[in-house]
Coordinates of C-alpha atoms in Angstrom, one line a residue:
M1 CA -0.7 -36.5 17.6
L2 CA -2.0 -34.9 20.8
L3 CA -0.4 -31.0 21.2
T4 CA -1.5 -28.0 23.2
G5 CA -3.2 -25.2 21.2
A6 CA 0.0 -23.5 22.1
E7 CA 1.6 -26.1 20.0
I8 CA -1.2 -26.5 17.0
V9 CA -0.6 -22.4 16.1
I10 CA 3.0 -23.0 15.3
E11 CA 2.5 -26.2 13.3
C12 CA 0.0 -24.8 11.5
L13 CA 2.1 -21.7 10.9
K14 CA 4.5 -23.9 9.7
E15 CA 1.9 -25.9 7.5
Q16 CA 1.3 -22.5 5.8
G17 CA 5.3 -21.7 5.4
V18 CA 5.2 -18.6 7.6
D19 CA 9.2 -17.8 8.8
T20 CA 8.7 -14.5 10.2
V21 CA 5.9 -13.2 12.9
F22 CA 5.8 -9.8 14.0
G23 CA 4.6 -8.9 17.7
Y24 CA 4.7 -8.0 21.5
P25 CA 4.1 -10.2 23.8
G26 CA 1.8 -10.3 27.1
G27 CA 0.3 -12.7 29.6
A28 CA -2.7 -14.1 27.6
I29 CA -0.6 -15.1 24.6
L30 CA 2.3 -16.2 26.9
N31 CA 1.6 -19.8 26.0
V32 CA 1.9 -19.1 22.4
Y33 CA 5.7 -17.1 22.6
D34 CA 6.5 -20.4 24.9
E35 CA 6.1 -22.9 21.9
L36 CA 7.2 -20.2 20.2
Y37 CA 10.7 -20.0 21.6
K38 CA 11.8 -23.5 20.9
H39 CA 10.7 -22.9 17.4
S40 CA 12.9 -19.9 17.0
N41 CA 15.4 -21.4 14.3
E42 CA 12.0 -22.3 12.2
I43 CA 9.8 -19.0 12.7
K44 CA 12.0 -15.8 13.4
H45 CA 9.9 -13.3 15.7
I46 CA 10.3 -9.9 15.5
L47 CA 9.5 -7.8 18.3
T48 CA 8.5 -4.5 17.5
S49 CA 8.4 -1.1 19.7
H50 CA 4.5 -1.2 19.4
E51 CA 2.3 -3.5 18.5
Q52 CA 0.6 -1.1 16.2
G53 CA 4.2 -1.4 14.3
A54 CA 3.8 -5.2 14.2
S55 CA 0.4 -4.9 12.1
H56 CA 2.4 -2.8 9.8
A57 CA 5.3 -4.5 9.7
A58 CA 3.1 -7.9 8.6
D59 CA 1.4 -5.4 6.1
G60 CA 4.9 -4.2 4.7
Y61 CA 5.9 -7.9 4.9
A62 CA 2.9 -9.3 2.8
R63 CA 2.5 -6.1 0.2
S64 CA 6.3 -6.6 -1.2
T65 CA 6.4 -10.6 -1.6
G66 CA 2.6 -11.5 -1.8
K67 CA 3.2 -13.9 1.1
V68 CA 0.2 -13.3 4.1
G69 CA 2.0 -11.4 6.8
V70 CA 1.2 -12.5 10.0
C71 CA 1.0 -10.7 13.6
F72 CA 0.7 -11.1 17.3
A73 CA -0.5 -9.4 20.2
T74 CA -2.2 -10.7 23.5
S75 CA -5.4 -9.6 24.6
G76 CA -7.1 -6.2 25.7
P77 CA -4.9 -3.5 24.6
G78 CA -2.6 -5.1 22.8
A79 CA -5.1 -6.6 20.7
T80 CA -6.9 -3.0 20.3
N81 CA -3.3 -1.9 19.2
L82 CA -3.6 -3.8 15.7
V83 CA -6.9 -2.3 15.1
T84 CA -5.5 0.5 12.9
G85 CA -3.1 -1.7 10.8
I86 CA -5.8 -4.3 10.1
A87 CA -7.8 -1.6 8.8
T88 CA -5.3 0.2 6.9
A89 CA -4.5 -3.9 5.5
Y90 CA -8.4 -4.3 4.6
M91 CA -8.7 -0.8 2.5
D92 CA -5.5 -1.7 0.8
S93 CA -6.8 -5.7 0.0
V94 CA -3.3 -7.2 1.8
P95 CA -3.5 -10.6 2.8
M96 CA -2.6 -10.8 6.6
V97 CA -3.5 -12.8 9.9
A98 CA -3.6 -11.5 13.4
I99 CA -3.2 -13.8 15.8
T100 CA -5.1 -12.6 19.1
C101 CA -5.4 -14.0 22.7
N102 CA -7.7 -13.5 25.2
V103 CA -8.9 -14.5 28.9
N104 CA -10.2 -17.8 29.7
V105 CA -13.4 -19.1 27.7
P106 CA -15.3 -18.7 31.3
L107 CA -14.3 -15.2 31.9
L108 CA -15.2 -14.0 28.8
G109 CA -18.1 -11.5 28.8
K110 CA -17.1 -11.0 32.5
D111 CA -15.0 -7.5 31.9
S112 CA -12.2 -9.6 33.1
F113 CA -8.7 -8.4 32.9
Q114 CA -7.6 -6.9 29.7
E115 CA -10.7 -8.5 28.2
I116 CA -12.0 -7.3 24.7
D117 CA -14.3 -8.4 22.2
I118 CA -11.8 -8.1 19.5
A119 CA -13.8 -10.1 16.9
G120 CA -16.6 -7.7 17.4
I121 CA -14.6 -4.8 17.3
T122 CA -12.6 -5.7 14.0
M123 CA -15.7 -7.5 12.1
P124 CA -16.1 -4.0 10.0
I125 CA -12.7 -4.5 8.7
T126 CA -11.5 -7.9 8.6
K127 CA -12.5 -9.9 5.6
H128 CA -13.4 -12.5 8.1
N129 CA -12.8 -13.3 12.0
F130 CA -13.0 -16.1 14.1
I131 CA -12.7 -16.7 18.3
V132 CA -12.1 -20.2 18.5
K133 CA -13.4 -21.8 21.9
D134 CA -12.6 -25.1 21.5
V135 CA -9.0 -26.6 20.9
N136 CA -10.8 -29.2 18.4
D137 CA -11.4 -26.3 16.0
L138 CA -8.1 -24.8 16.1
A139 CA -6.1 -26.2 13.6
D140 CA -9.1 -25.8 10.9
T141 CA -9.5 -22.2 11.8
I142 CA -5.8 -21.1 11.4
R143 CA -6.2 -22.9 7.9
R144 CA -9.1 -21.3 7.0
A145 CA -7.9 -18.0 8.3
F146 CA -5.0 -18.1 5.8
R147 CA -7.4 -19.5 3.2
I148 CA -9.7 -16.5 3.1
A149 CA -6.5 -14.0 3.6
K150 CA -5.5 -15.1 0.1
K151 CA -8.4 -16.1 -1.8
G152 CA -9.6 -13.6 -5.0
R153 CA -9.2 -9.8 -3.1
P154 CA -6.8 -10.4 -0.5
G155 CA -7.5 -9.1 3.1
P156 CA -6.7 -9.4 6.6
V157 CA -8.3 -11.9 9.1
L158 CA -8.4 -12.6 12.7
V159 CA -8.1 -15.0 14.8
D160 CA -8.6 -14.9 18.9
I161 CA -7.7 -17.7 20.8
P162 CA -8.9 -17.4 25.0
K163 CA -5.8 -18.4 26.9
D164 CA -7.1 -21.6 28.3
V165 CA -7.6 -23.0 24.7
T166 CA -4.0 -22.4 24.4
A167 CA -3.1 -24.9 27.0
N168 CA -5.6 -27.7 26.2
K169 CA -5.0 -30.6 23.9
A170 CA -6.0 -32.1 20.9
E171 CA -5.3 -34.7 18.3
Y172 CA -3.5 -32.7 15.5
K173 CA -2.9 -34.4 11.8
T174 CA 0.0 -32.2 9.9
Q175 CA -2.0 -31.0 6.6
R176 CA -0.7 -30.8 3.2
I177 CA -1.6 -27.2 2.1
E178 CA -2.5 -26.7 -1.2
P179 CA -2.4 -23.4 -3.3
V180 CA -5.2 -21.2 -3.1
L181 CA -6.5 -20.9 -7.3
R182 CA -6.8 -17.6 -9.1
V183 CA -10.9 -16.6 -10.0
T184 CA -11.6 -17.9 -12.9
E185 CA -15.1 -19.2 -12.5
T186 CA -16.6 -15.9 -12.6
I187 CA -14.6 -14.9 -16.1
R188 CA -17.6 -15.6 -19.0
E189 CA -16.7 -15.9 -22.4
E190 CA -19.7 -13.4 -23.5
D191 CA -18.3 -10.8 -21.0
L192 CA -15.0 -11.1 -22.6
E193 CA -16.3 -10.5 -25.9
E194 CA -17.9 -7.6 -25.1
A195 CA -15.4 -6.0 -23.7
A196 CA -13.2 -7.0 -27.0
A197 CA -15.9 -5.9 -29.0
L198 CA -15.8 -2.5 -27.1
I199 CA -11.9 -1.8 -27.2
Q200 CA -11.4 -2.4 -31.1
K201 CA -14.3 -0.4 -31.6
A202 CA -12.4 2.9 -29.5
K203 CA -10.6 5.6 -31.3
K204 CA -9.4 7.2 -27.5
P205 CA -9.0 4.4 -25.5
Y206 CA -6.8 5.5 -22.2
I207 CA -6.1 2.3 -19.7
F208 CA -6.3 3.0 -16.0
V209 CA -4.1 0.7 -13.7
G210 CA -4.8 0.0 -9.8
G211 CA -3.8 -2.1 -7.2
G212 CA -5.6 -5.3 -8.2
A213 CA -2.9 -5.2 -11.2
V214 CA -0.6 -5.4 -8.3
I215 CA -1.8 -7.8 -6.5
S216 CA -3.0 -10.2 -9.2
D217 CA 1.1 -10.3 -10.5
C218 CA 0.3 -9.5 -14.4
S219 CA 2.5 -7.1 -15.3
D220 CA 3.3 -9.4 -18.0
E221 CA 0.1 -10.0 -19.7
L222 CA -0.7 -6.1 -18.9
R223 CA 2.3 -5.1 -21.2
E224 CA 1.4 -7.3 -23.8
F225 CA -2.4 -5.8 -23.3
V226 CA -1.2 -2.1 -23.9
D227 CA 0.6 -2.8 -27.0
K228 CA -2.3 -4.8 -28.7
V229 CA -4.6 -1.7 -27.5
D230 CA -1.9 1.3 -28.5
A231 CA -3.1 3.7 -25.5
P232 CA -1.8 5.8 -23.0
V233 CA -1.4 4.1 -19.4
C234 CA -2.6 6.1 -15.6
D235 CA -2.3 4.6 -12.4
T236 CA -4.0 4.9 -9.0
L237 CA -1.6 5.3 -5.9
M238 CA -2.1 1.6 -5.1
G239 CA -1.4 0.5 -8.9
K240 CA 2.3 1.8 -8.9
G241 CA 4.6 0.0 -10.6
A242 CA 2.0 -2.4 -12.5
F243 CA 2.9 -0.7 -15.5
N244 CA 6.4 0.2 -15.8
G245 CA 6.7 4.3 -15.1
T246 CA 9.6 4.9 -17.5
D247 CA 7.5 3.1 -20.4
E248 CA 6.7 6.3 -23.0
R249 CA 2.7 5.5 -22.7
Y250 CA 2.4 6.2 -18.9
T251 CA 1.3 9.4 -18.0
G252 CA 1.4 9.3 -14.6
M253 CA -1.0 9.2 -11.4
L254 CA -4.8 10.3 -12.3
G255 CA -7.0 12.2 -9.4
M256 CA -6.4 15.0 -7.0
H257 CA -2.7 15.1 -7.5
G258 CA -2.6 13.5 -10.9
T259 CA -0.6 15.4 -13.7
K260 CA -2.5 17.2 -16.0
T261 CA -2.3 15.0 -19.2
S262 CA -3.5 11.9 -17.2
N263 CA -6.6 13.9 -15.8
L264 CA -7.2 15.9 -19.3
G265 CA -6.6 12.9 -20.9
V266 CA -9.2 10.9 -19.5
S267 CA -11.7 13.4 -19.6
E268 CA -11.2 13.7 -23.4
C269 CA -11.0 9.4 -23.9
D270 CA -14.0 7.8 -25.2
L271 CA -13.1 4.4 -23.2
L272 CA -11.5 4.5 -20.3
I273 CA -10.7 0.8 -19.8
A274 CA -9.8 0.2 -15.7
V275 CA -8.1 -2.6 -14.5
G276 CA -8.6 -3.3 -10.9
V277 CA -9.3 0.0 -9.9
R278 CA -12.2 1.1 -7.1
F279 CA -12.7 4.4 -8.7
S280 CA -12.4 5.9 -5.2
D281 CA -13.6 9.8 -4.2
R282 CA -10.1 10.7 -4.7
V283 CA -9.5 9.7 -8.2
L284 CA -13.0 10.8 -9.6
G285 CA -13.2 14.3 -8.3
N286 CA -16.8 15.0 -9.4
A287 CA -18.3 11.6 -9.8
K288 CA -20.9 13.0 -12.3
K289 CA -18.0 14.7 -14.4
F290 CA -15.6 11.8 -14.8
A291 CA -14.7 10.3 -17.9
H292 CA -18.2 12.0 -19.1
H293 CA -17.4 11.6 -22.7
A294 CA -16.3 7.7 -22.5
K295 CA -17.8 4.0 -21.9
I296 CA -15.9 2.6 -18.9
L297 CA -14.6 -0.9 -19.4
Q298 CA -14.2 -2.4 -15.8
F299 CA -11.8 -5.8 -15.0
D300 CA -11.9 -6.0 -11.5
V301 CA -12.2 -9.6 -9.2
D302 CA -14.4 -8.4 -6.7
A303 CA -18.1 -8.1 -8.4
A304 CA -18.9 -5.8 -5.3
E305 CA -16.7 -3.2 -6.7
I306 CA -19.2 -3.0 -10.4
N307 CA -20.9 0.0 -10.5
K308 CA -19.9 0.6 -7.0
N309 CA -18.8 4.4 -7.3
I310 CA -19.2 4.9 -10.9
M311 CA -21.6 3.5 -13.5
V312 CA -19.9 1.3 -16.1
T313 CA -20.8 0.1 -19.3
N314 CA -19.3 -3.4 -19.5
S315 CA -17.0 -5.4 -17.1
V316 CA -15.1 -8.6 -16.8
I317 CA -15.3 -10.5 -13.0
G318 CA -12.0 -12.5 -12.3
D319 CA -8.5 -12.6 -11.6
L320 CA -6.8 -9.9 -13.6
K321 CA -3.9 -11.8 -14.6
K322 CA -6.5 -14.7 -16.1
I323 CA -8.6 -12.2 -17.7
L324 CA -5.7 -10.6 -19.6
A325 CA -4.2 -13.6 -20.5
R326 CA -7.8 -14.6 -22.5
I327 CA -8.5 -11.3 -23.4
N328 CA -5.4 -10.7 -25.6
P329 CA -5.5 -13.1 -28.0
M330 CA -9.0 -12.0 -29.1
L331 CA -7.6 -8.4 -29.6
S332 CA -6.6 -7.5 -33.2
P333 CA -3.2 -5.3 -33.0
M334 CA -4.8 -1.4 -32.9
E335 CA -3.0 1.8 -33.9
H336 CA -3.8 5.1 -32.4
K337 CA -1.4 7.4 -34.1
E338 CA -3.5 10.8 -33.7
W339 CA -4.5 10.0 -29.9
M340 CA -1.4 8.8 -29.2
E341 CA 0.2 12.2 -30.6
H342 CA -2.6 14.2 -28.7
I343 CA -1.6 12.8 -25.2
M344 CA 2.5 12.9 -26.2
E345 CA 1.8 16.3 -26.4
Y346 CA 0.2 16.7 -23.1
K347 CA 3.3 15.3 -21.8
K348 CA 5.5 17.7 -23.1
E349 CA 2.9 21.1 -22.2
Y350 CA 2.4 20.2 -18.7
P351 CA 5.9 18.1 -17.3
L352 CA 5.9 17.9 -13.6
S353 CA 7.8 20.8 -12.2
Y354 CA 8.9 22.2 -9.1
H355 CA 11.6 24.9 -7.6
P356 CA 15.3 24.1 -8.6
E357 CA 16.4 25.9 -5.8
G358 CA 16.8 24.8 -2.1
L359 CA 15.6 21.7 -0.7
S360 CA 12.0 20.2 -1.5
G361 CA 10.3 17.2 -1.4
P362 CA 10.5 16.6 -5.3
F363 CA 14.4 17.2 -5.8
V364 CA 15.2 14.8 -2.3
I365 CA 12.9 11.8 -4.0
E366 CA 14.2 12.6 -7.7
E367 CA 17.9 12.2 -6.1
I368 CA 17.1 9.1 -4.3
Y369 CA 15.6 7.8 -7.3
R370 CA 19.0 8.5 -9.1
Q371 CA 21.4 7.3 -6.5
T372 CA 19.2 4.0 -6.7
N373 CA 18.7 3.5 -10.0
G374 CA 14.9 3.1 -9.5
D375 CA 15.5 -0.4 -7.9
A376 CA 14.9 0.9 -4.4
I377 CA 11.7 -0.8 -2.4
M378 CA 10.0 2.8 -1.3
V379 CA 7.7 3.5 1.6
T380 CA 5.8 6.4 2.4
E381 CA 3.3 7.6 5.6
V382 CA 0.7 9.9 4.3
G383 CA 0.6 13.5 3.4
Q384 CA 2.6 16.0 0.9
H385 CA 5.6 13.8 0.8
Q386 CA 3.8 10.8 0.0
M387 CA 2.2 12.4 -3.0
W388 CA 5.7 13.4 -3.9
A389 CA 7.2 9.9 -3.6
A390 CA 4.2 8.7 -6.2
Q391 CA 5.1 11.9 -8.4
Y392 CA 8.9 11.9 -8.6
Y393 CA 9.9 8.0 -8.4
K394 CA 9.7 6.2 -11.4
Y395 CA 8.0 2.7 -10.4
K396 CA 9.4 0.0 -12.7
R397 CA 8.1 -2.9 -11.1
P398 CA 5.2 -4.3 -9.3
R399 CA 5.6 -3.9 -5.2
T400 CA 8.0 -1.3 -5.0
L401 CA 5.5 1.1 -3.2
L402 CA 4.4 0.2 -0.4
T403 CA 1.7 3.2 1.0
S404 CA -1.4 3.3 3.0
G405 CA -3.8 4.5 0.3
G406 CA -7.4 3.9 1.2
L407 CA -7.5 4.4 4.9
G408 CA -4.0 7.3 4.5
T409 CA -2.8 6.0 8.2
M410 CA 0.0 8.2 9.4
G411 CA 2.3 6.2 11.3
Y412 CA 2.2 3.4 8.6
G413 CA 5.6 3.5 7.1
L414 CA 8.2 2.9 9.5
G415 CA 6.6 -0.3 10.8
A416 CA 5.9 -1.3 6.8
A417 CA 9.3 -0.4 6.3
I418 CA 10.8 -3.0 8.5
G419 CA 8.4 -5.6 7.6
A420 CA 9.6 -5.2 3.6
Q421 CA 13.3 -5.2 5.2
I422 CA 12.4 -8.6 6.5
A423 CA 11.5 -10.2 3.9
N424 CA 13.7 -8.6 1.4
P425 CA 17.2 -8.7 3.3
D426 CA 19.0 -8.0 -0.5
K427 CA 17.1 -4.7 -1.5
Q428 CA 17.5 -1.4 -0.3
V429 CA 14.3 -0.3 1.7
I430 CA 13.5 3.5 2.3
N431 CA 10.8 4.9 3.8
I432 CA 9.7 8.6 3.3
A433 CA 8.0 10.1 6.3
G434 CA 6.9 14.0 7.0
D435 CA 7.8 15.2 10.6
G436 CA 4.1 15.0 11.9
C437 CA 3.9 11.4 10.5
F438 CA 7.2 10.4 12.0
R439 CA 6.5 11.8 15.6
M440 CA 3.7 9.0 15.5
N441 CA 5.9 5.8 14.6
M442 CA 9.7 7.0 15.8
N443 CA 9.9 4.4 18.8
E444 CA 10.1 1.7 15.7
I445 CA 13.7 2.9 14.7
A446 CA 14.9 1.2 17.9
T447 CA 13.1 -2.1 16.4
A448 CA 15.2 -1.3 13.2
V449 CA 18.3 -0.7 14.9
R450 CA 17.7 -3.7 17.2
Q451 CA 17.1 -5.7 13.8
K452 CA 20.4 -4.2 12.0
L453 CA 18.6 -3.7 9.2
P454 CA 20.2 -1.3 6.5
L455 CA 17.0 0.9 5.9
I456 CA 16.9 4.5 5.6
E457 CA 14.3 6.8 7.4
V458 CA 14.0 10.3 5.3
I459 CA 12.2 12.9 7.1
I460 CA 10.9 15.4 5.0
N461 CA 10.6 18.3 8.0
N462 CA 8.9 21.5 7.3
H463 CA 7.5 21.8 10.7
V464 CA 3.9 21.6 9.9
L465 CA 1.4 19.2 9.0
G466 CA 1.9 20.0 5.6
M467 CA -1.1 18.6 3.3
V468 CA -3.7 19.8 6.1
R469 CA -1.6 23.2 6.0
Q470 CA -1.8 23.0 2.2
W471 CA -5.4 22.7 2.2
Q472 CA -5.7 25.2 5.1
T473 CA -3.6 28.0 2.7
L474 CA -6.0 27.2 -0.4
F475 CA -9.1 26.6 0.9
Y476 CA -9.7 27.8 5.1
E477 CA -8.1 31.5 4.9
K478 CA -4.5 30.7 6.2
H479 CA -6.6 29.6 9.5
Y480 CA -3.5 27.3 10.6
S481 CA -5.3 25.9 13.5
A482 CA -3.4 23.3 15.1
T483 CA -0.6 22.4 12.0
V484 CA 2.4 24.1 13.4
L485 CA 4.6 21.5 14.7
D486 CA 7.6 23.7 15.2
D487 CA 8.5 22.7 18.9
G488 CA 12.4 22.0 18.9
V489 CA 12.5 18.1 18.3
D490 CA 16.0 17.1 17.3
F491 CA 15.0 14.3 15.2
V492 CA 18.9 13.9 14.6
K493 CA 19.4 13.7 18.5
L494 CA 16.8 11.1 18.6
A495 CA 17.7 9.0 16.3
E496 CA 21.0 8.8 17.9
A497 CA 19.7 8.0 21.1
M498 CA 17.6 5.1 19.7
G499 CA 21.4 3.8 18.1
A500 CA 20.8 4.8 14.7
T501 CA 22.7 7.1 12.3
G502 CA 21.6 10.8 12.3
Y503 CA 22.1 13.9 9.7
R504 CA 20.7 16.8 8.6
A505 CA 20.1 18.0 5.3
T506 CA 19.2 21.7 4.6
S507 CA 20.7 21.8 0.9
Q508 CA 20.3 19.9 -2.3
A509 CA 24.2 19.7 -2.0
E510 CA 24.1 17.9 1.6
F511 CA 21.6 16.2 0.9
V512 CA 23.4 14.2 -2.2
D513 CA 26.3 13.9 -0.2
I514 CA 24.3 12.7 2.6
L515 CA 22.2 10.3 0.8
K516 CA 25.4 8.3 -0.6
K517 CA 26.8 7.6 3.0
A518 CA 23.1 6.4 4.3
L519 CA 23.3 3.8 0.6
A520 CA 26.6 2.6 2.0
S521 CA 25.3 1.9 5.7
S522 CA 24.4 -1.3 6.7
T523 CA 22.4 -0.5 9.8
P524 CA 19.6 2.5 10.1
V525 CA 19.9 5.6 8.7
V526 CA 17.4 8.7 9.8
I527 CA 17.8 11.9 7.6
D528 CA 16.3 15.1 8.6
C529 CA 15.7 16.9 5.6
I530 CA 14.3 20.8 6.2
I531 CA 12.2 22.4 3.8
D532 CA 10.0 25.1 3.3
S533 CA 6.7 25.1 5.6
D534 CA 4.6 26.5 2.8
D535 CA 5.8 23.9 -0.4
K536 CA 2.5 22.6 -1.9
V537 CA 1.9 19.4 -3.9
W538 CA 1.1 20.0 -7.5
P539 CA -0.6 19.7 -9.7
M540 CA -4.2 19.8 -7.8
V541 CA -7.9 19.2 -7.8
A542 CA -9.8 21.0 -5.7
P543 CA -12.6 18.9 -3.2
G544 CA -15.8 18.6 -5.4
A545 CA -14.4 19.7 -8.8
A546 CA -14.1 17.4 -11.9
I547 CA -10.9 15.9 -12.5
S548 CA -10.3 18.5 -16.1
E549 CA -10.2 21.7 -13.9
V550 CA -6.9 20.6 -12.4
F551 CA -4.6 23.2 -11.5
T552 CA -0.7 24.0 -10.4
E553 CA 1.0 27.1 -8.8
E554 CA 1.0 29.0 -12.6
D555 CA -2.4 28.6 -12.5
L556 CA -3.3 30.5 -9.4
K557 CA -0.8 32.9 -10.3

């Protein structure tokens, strides 16, 4: 049948099973929005307050479901406002398709009104991107975009469509979309055999789990693998929930703000088994001293990650769920009694702890865990509150912590929480923000109110840029340059002005009571939690130090 480009865009989204799009209209994309209007009973559009909010919402939708998130923006500034969200998704391997529209084809490259080369701008931060200048190529391009976004290591794809292409007509035929298969062709039997032999010989193995394990949905296979190997388990920020955080073998996060148990244990192990991790600098510390007693075995879907940041002994490349399913039967059950007892002694000796008096970030997170029974979808901004949310909430399942790990995007959380709440209407979604981060995306409270979402925004308000101030205190002689935010902004009044319910907590008892009310609410709630400006995230590894040099507040004394 003969359809316009705009009609083809909508039909292709329906082919892919897309039920929700996040976006903001404008002149160049009007044809697509007009067609979307006619299909509003099939595809829900969420109008955000800003295009960056739309990109983060599409990201949160994708992370919480495993589906491809979709966002729309118009040309020029609309398209460039997606850039931070696209980069965030790229760094954390989130499947997203961003559809932008541009000026008419004859006007491209002529500095036309609201023209920008968005394909050129986003080339380094997408898995692939396209500019479609012929309507006859449009359907196949959109199908390719979704396939690329999902296949192997996921990531964002951008499709830019000039306005005249959305008006031109072409023959369109509906296609049945084949499922994207897991990557198995790179899993070699000899690699599995070498890996199994390495594991069987280890006396002090440690299993290190990253975001790839969440993406591949391999929690069941990972559980069996851990039981077979009989090893302690640590994770990255992105790997939270892939292995049950309440399990006895779990020792917490590894790296700059990892637990002493994980950092010391990995430094002493003789085999580190890395499952879907990219060995980022925040995990490695001093790379030359990282796990220097250990052989390293890496499982990853992306061959580019092997020997990129750390040299490994052996590797298996492919989908993690398939790798673990194939290696598990090759392993005889092992027992590492002395090693496990040694690590468990570390757990007893070095538990996470904080000052029991007064309202603090760790108390807030622990109370949220207690009142939600660990069943909420937790979203965070970036900074101290993000680390506390990683440390003090026990993630039992994958896709329950949504956070910007790779790019560290302040302003990510509220948009992502909206996307997660739209995708999971029966779940409690809670965004943990710092006051600095909240300022960057607080306009999206209006979006949450418009959608009548029951999400909770918890602001850990210390009136400073907390993580930057922590570094200034420890490493910059307390030169608090541009990090004090004590300017009298009232977040409760601001929340109420946008239609949400606002509360302020200044004590533990107040927060306990307010959280109960917030959890019972069916509309957005903002809780402004006032904490001390000098609260810090412990433990910590100084920049350039080995992770075995992890220290706490007591160590400094």
